[in-house]
Structures are given as structure tokens and as C-alpha cells.
Short mmCIF file of the N, C-alpha and C atoms (twelve columns), coordinates in Angstrom:
data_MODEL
# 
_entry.id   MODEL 
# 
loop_
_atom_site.group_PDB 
_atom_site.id 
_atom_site.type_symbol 
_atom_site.label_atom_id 
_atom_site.label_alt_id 
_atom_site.label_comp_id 
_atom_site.label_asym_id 
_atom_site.label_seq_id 
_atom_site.Cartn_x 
_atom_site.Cartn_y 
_atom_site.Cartn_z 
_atom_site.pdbx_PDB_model_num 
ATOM 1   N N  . UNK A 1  -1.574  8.570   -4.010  1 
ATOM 2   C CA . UNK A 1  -0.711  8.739   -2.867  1 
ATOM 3   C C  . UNK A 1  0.658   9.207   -3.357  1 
ATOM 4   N N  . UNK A 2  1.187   10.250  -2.952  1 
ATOM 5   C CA . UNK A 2  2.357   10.991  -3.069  1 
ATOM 6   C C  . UNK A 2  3.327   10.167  -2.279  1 
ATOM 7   N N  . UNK A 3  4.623   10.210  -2.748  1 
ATOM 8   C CA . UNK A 3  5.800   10.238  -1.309  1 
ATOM 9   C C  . UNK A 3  6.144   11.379  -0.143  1 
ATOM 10  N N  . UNK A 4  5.858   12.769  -1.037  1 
ATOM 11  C CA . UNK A 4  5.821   13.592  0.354   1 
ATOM 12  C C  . UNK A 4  5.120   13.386  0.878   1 
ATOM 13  N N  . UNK A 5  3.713   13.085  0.666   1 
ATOM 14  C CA . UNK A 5  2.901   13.063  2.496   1 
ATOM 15  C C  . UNK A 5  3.305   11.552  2.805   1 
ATOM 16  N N  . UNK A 6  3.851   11.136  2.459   1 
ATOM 17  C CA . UNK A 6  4.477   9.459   3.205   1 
ATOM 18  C C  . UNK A 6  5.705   10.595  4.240   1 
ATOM 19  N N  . UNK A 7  6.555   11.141  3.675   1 
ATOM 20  C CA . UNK A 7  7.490   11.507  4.496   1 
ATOM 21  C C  . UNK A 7  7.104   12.821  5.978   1 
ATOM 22  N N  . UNK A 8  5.442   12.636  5.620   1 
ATOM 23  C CA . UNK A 8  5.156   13.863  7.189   1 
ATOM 24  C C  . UNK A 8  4.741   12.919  8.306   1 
ATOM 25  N N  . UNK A 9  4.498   11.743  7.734   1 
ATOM 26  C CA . UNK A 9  4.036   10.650  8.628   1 
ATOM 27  C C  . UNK A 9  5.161   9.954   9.318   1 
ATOM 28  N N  . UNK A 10 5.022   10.123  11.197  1 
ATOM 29  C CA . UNK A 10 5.574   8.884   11.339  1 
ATOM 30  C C  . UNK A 10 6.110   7.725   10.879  1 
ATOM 31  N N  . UNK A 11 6.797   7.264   11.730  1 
ATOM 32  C CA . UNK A 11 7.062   5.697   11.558  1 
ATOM 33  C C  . UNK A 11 6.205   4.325   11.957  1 
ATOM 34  N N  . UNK A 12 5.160   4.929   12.987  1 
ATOM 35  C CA . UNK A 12 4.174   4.523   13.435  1 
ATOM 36  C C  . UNK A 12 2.825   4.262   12.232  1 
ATOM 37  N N  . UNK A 13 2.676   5.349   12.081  1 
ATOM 38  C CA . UNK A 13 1.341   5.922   10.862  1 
ATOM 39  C C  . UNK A 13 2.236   5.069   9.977   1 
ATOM 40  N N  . UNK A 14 3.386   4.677   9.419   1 
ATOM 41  C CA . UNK A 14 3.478   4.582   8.034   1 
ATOM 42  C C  . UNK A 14 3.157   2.825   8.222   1 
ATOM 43  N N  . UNK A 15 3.597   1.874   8.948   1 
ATOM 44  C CA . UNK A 15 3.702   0.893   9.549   1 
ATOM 45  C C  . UNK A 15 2.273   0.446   9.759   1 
ATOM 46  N N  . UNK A 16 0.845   1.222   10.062  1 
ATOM 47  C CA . UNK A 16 -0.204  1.108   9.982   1 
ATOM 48  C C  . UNK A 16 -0.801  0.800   8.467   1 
ATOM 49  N N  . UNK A 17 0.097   1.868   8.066   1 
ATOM 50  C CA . UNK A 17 -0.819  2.305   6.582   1 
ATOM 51  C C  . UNK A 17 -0.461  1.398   5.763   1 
ATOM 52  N N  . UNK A 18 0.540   0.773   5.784   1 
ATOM 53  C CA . UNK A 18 1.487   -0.257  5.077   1 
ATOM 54  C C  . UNK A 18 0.379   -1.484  5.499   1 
ATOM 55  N N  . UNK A 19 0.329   -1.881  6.507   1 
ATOM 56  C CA . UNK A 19 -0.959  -3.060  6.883   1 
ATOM 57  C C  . UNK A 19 -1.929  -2.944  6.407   1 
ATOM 58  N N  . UNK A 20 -2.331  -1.695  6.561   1 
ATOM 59  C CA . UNK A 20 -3.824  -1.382  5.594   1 
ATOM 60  C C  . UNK A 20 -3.947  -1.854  4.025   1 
ATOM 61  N N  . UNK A 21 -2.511  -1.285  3.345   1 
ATOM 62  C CA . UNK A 21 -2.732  -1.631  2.343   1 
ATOM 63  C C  . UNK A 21 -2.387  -2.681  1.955   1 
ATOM 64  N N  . UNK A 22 -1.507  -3.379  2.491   1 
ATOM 65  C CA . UNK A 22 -1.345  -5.375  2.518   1 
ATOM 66  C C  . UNK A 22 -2.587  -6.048  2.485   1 
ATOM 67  N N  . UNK A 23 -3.174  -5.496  3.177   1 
ATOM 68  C CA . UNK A 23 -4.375  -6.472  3.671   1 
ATOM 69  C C  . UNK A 23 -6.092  -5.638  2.524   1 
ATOM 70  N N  . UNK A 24 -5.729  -4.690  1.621   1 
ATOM 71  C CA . UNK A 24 -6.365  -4.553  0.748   1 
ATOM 72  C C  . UNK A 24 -6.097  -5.291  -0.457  1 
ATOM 73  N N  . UNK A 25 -4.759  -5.470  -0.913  1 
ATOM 74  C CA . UNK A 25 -4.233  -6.245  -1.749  1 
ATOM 75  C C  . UNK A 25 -4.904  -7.241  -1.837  1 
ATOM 76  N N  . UNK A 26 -4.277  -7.903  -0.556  1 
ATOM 77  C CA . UNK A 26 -5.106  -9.266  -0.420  1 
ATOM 78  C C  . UNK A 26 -6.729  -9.835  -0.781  1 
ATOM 79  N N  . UNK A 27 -7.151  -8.257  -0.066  1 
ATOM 80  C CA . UNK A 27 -8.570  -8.599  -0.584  1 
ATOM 81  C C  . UNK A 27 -8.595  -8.260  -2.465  1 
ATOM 82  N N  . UNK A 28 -7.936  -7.659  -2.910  1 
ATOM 83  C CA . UNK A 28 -8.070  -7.543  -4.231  1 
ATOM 84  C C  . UNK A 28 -7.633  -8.923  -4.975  1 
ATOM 85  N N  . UNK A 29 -6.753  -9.272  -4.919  1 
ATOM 86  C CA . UNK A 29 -6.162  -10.865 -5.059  1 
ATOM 87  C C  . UNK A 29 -7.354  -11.720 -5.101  1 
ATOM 88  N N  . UNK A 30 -8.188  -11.452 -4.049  1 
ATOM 89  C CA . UNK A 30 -9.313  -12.731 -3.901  1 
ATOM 90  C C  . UNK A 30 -10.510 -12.725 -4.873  1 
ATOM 91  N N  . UNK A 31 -10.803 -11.011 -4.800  1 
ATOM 92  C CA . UNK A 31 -11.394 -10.765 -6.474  1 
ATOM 93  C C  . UNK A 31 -11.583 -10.792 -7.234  1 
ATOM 94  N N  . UNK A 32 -9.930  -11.102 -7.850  1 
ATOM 95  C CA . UNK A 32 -9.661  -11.415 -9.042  1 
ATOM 96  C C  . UNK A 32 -9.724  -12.996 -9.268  1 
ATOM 97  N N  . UNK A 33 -9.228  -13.180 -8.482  1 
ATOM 98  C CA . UNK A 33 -9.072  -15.484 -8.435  1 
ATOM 99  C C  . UNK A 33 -10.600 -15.635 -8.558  1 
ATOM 100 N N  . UNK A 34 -12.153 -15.224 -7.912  1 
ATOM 101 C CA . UNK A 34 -12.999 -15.468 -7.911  1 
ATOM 102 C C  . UNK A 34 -13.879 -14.630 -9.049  1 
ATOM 103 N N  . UNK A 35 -13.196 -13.704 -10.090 1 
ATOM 104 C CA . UNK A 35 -13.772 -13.056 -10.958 1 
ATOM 105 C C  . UNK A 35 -14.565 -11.981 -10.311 1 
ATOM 106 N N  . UNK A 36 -14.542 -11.458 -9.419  1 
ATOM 107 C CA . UNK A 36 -15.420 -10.326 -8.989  1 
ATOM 108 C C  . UNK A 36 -14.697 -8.473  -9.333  1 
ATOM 109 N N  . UNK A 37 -13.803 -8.933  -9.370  1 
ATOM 110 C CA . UNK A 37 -13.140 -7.628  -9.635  1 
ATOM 111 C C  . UNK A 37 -12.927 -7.215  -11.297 1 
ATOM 112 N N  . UNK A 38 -13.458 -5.782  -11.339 1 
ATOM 113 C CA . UNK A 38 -13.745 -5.336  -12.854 1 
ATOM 114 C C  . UNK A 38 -12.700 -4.424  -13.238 1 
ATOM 115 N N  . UNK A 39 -11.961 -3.302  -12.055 1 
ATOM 116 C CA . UNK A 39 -11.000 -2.680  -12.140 1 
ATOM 117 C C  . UNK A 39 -9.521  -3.609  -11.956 1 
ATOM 118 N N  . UNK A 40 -8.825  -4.043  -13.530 1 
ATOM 119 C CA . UNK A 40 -7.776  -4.466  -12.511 1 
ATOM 120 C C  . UNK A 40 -6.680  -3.736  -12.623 1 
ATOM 121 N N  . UNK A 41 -6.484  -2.618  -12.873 1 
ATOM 122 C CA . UNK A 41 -5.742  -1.206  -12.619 1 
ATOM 123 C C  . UNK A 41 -5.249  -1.259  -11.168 1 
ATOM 124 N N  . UNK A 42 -6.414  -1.446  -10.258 1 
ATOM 125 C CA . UNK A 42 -6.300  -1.484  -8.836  1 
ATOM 126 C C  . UNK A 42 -5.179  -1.907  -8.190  1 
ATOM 127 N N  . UNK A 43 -4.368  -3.165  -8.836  1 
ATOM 128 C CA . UNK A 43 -3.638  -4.119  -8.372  1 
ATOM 129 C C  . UNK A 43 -2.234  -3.491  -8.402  1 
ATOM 130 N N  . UNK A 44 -2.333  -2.743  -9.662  1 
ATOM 131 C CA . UNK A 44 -1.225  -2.417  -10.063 1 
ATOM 132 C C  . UNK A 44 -0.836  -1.321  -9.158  1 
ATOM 133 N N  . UNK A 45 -1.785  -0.340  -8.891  1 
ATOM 134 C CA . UNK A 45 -2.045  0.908   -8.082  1 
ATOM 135 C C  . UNK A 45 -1.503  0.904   -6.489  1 
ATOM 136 N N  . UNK A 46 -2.172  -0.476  -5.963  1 
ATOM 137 C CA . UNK A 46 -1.840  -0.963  -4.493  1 
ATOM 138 C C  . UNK A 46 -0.216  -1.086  -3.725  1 
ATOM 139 N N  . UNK A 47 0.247   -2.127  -5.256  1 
ATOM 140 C CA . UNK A 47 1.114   -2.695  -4.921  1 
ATOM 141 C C  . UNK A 47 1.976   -1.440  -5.149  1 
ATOM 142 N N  . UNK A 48 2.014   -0.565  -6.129  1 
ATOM 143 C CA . UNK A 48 3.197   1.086   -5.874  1 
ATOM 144 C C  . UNK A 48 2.792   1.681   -4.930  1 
ATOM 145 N N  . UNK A 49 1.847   1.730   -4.258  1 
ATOM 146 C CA . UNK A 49 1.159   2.324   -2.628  1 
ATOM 147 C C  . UNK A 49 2.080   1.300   -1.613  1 
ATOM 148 N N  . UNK A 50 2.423   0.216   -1.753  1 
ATOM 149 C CA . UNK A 50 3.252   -0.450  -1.044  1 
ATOM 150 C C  . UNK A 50 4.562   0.309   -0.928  1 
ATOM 151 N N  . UNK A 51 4.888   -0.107  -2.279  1 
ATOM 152 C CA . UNK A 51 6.593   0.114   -2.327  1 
ATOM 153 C C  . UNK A 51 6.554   1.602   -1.786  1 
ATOM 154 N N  . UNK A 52 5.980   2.269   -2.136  1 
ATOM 155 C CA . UNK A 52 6.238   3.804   -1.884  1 
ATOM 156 C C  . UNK A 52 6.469   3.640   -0.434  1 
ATOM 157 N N  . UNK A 53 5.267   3.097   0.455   1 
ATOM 158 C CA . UNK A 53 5.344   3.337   1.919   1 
ATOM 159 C C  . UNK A 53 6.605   2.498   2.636   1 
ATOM 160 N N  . UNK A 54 7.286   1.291   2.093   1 
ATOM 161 C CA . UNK A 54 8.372   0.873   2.299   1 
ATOM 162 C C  . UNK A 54 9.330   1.658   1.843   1 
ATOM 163 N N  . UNK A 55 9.766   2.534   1.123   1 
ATOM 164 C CA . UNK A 55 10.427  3.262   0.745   1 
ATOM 165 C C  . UNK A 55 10.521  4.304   1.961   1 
ATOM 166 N N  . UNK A 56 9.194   4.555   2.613   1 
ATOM 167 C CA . UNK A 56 9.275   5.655   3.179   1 
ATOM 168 C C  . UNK A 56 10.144  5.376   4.644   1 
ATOM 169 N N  . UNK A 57 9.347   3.881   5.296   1 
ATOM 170 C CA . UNK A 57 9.592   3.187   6.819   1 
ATOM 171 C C  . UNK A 57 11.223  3.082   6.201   1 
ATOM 172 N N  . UNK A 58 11.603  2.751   5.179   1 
ATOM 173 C CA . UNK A 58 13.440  2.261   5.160   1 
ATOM 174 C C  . UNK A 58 13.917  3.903   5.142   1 
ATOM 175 N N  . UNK A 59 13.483  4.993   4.675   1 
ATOM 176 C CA . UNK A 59 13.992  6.623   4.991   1 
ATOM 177 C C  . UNK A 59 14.052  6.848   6.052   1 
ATOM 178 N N  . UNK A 60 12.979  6.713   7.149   1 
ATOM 179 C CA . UNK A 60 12.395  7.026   8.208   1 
ATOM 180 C C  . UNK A 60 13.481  6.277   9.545   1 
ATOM 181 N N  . UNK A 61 14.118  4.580   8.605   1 
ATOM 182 C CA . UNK A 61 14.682  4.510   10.181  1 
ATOM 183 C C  . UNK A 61 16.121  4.533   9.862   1 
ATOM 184 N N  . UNK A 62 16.912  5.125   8.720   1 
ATOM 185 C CA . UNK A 62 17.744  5.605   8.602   1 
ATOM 186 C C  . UNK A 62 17.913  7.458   9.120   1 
ATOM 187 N N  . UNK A 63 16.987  7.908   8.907   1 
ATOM 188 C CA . UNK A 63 17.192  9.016   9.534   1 
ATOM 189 C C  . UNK A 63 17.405  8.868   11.387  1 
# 
């Protein structure tokens, strides 16, 4: 996931996508506590998919 296509998206879309990926986290979190998860790259991956899209919603309502 890029930051420019964060910045063609709404404030709406980004606010979605941001939930989406909270709530993947989470499921990755549970993975790992229960040993099921083999990639843990993933975690690391998610959570800069976060910040990026908060980065984007704090651009978005300053503009």
C-alpha cells in the first residue's frame, strides 16, 4: 500500500479501510498468542498500513 493512493481516497473510504485493517491486526495478534501464524512479517506490514492511513484521515481533515 502506497500513500498516494491513500491520498485519492476519501475521508470516508480511508476511515473504512483503517477499520479493516484494525480489525485484521487483531486477527493477526490472535495468531500469534495461539501459535497459528507462520508469517510474522505480517504484523509489522499491518501496523505501517495503519499509520500510513492515519497519516492520510489527519491530511485529509486539514485540508
Amino acid at each position: 500500500m502506497n500513500y498516494s493512493d491513500l491520498n485519492e481516497k476519501s475521508l470516508q473510504e480511508l476511515n473504512e479501510l483503517l477499520k479493516e485493517k484494525k480489525v485484521l491486526l487483531f486477527e493477526l495478534k490472535a495468531k500469534l498468542k495461539t501459535m497459528q501464524l507462520t508469517n510474522t512479517s505480517e504484523l509489522r506490514a499491518c501496523k505501517k498500513d495503519i499509520a500510513k492511513i492515519q497519516t492520510a484521515i489527519t491530511a485529509a481533515k486539514a485540508n
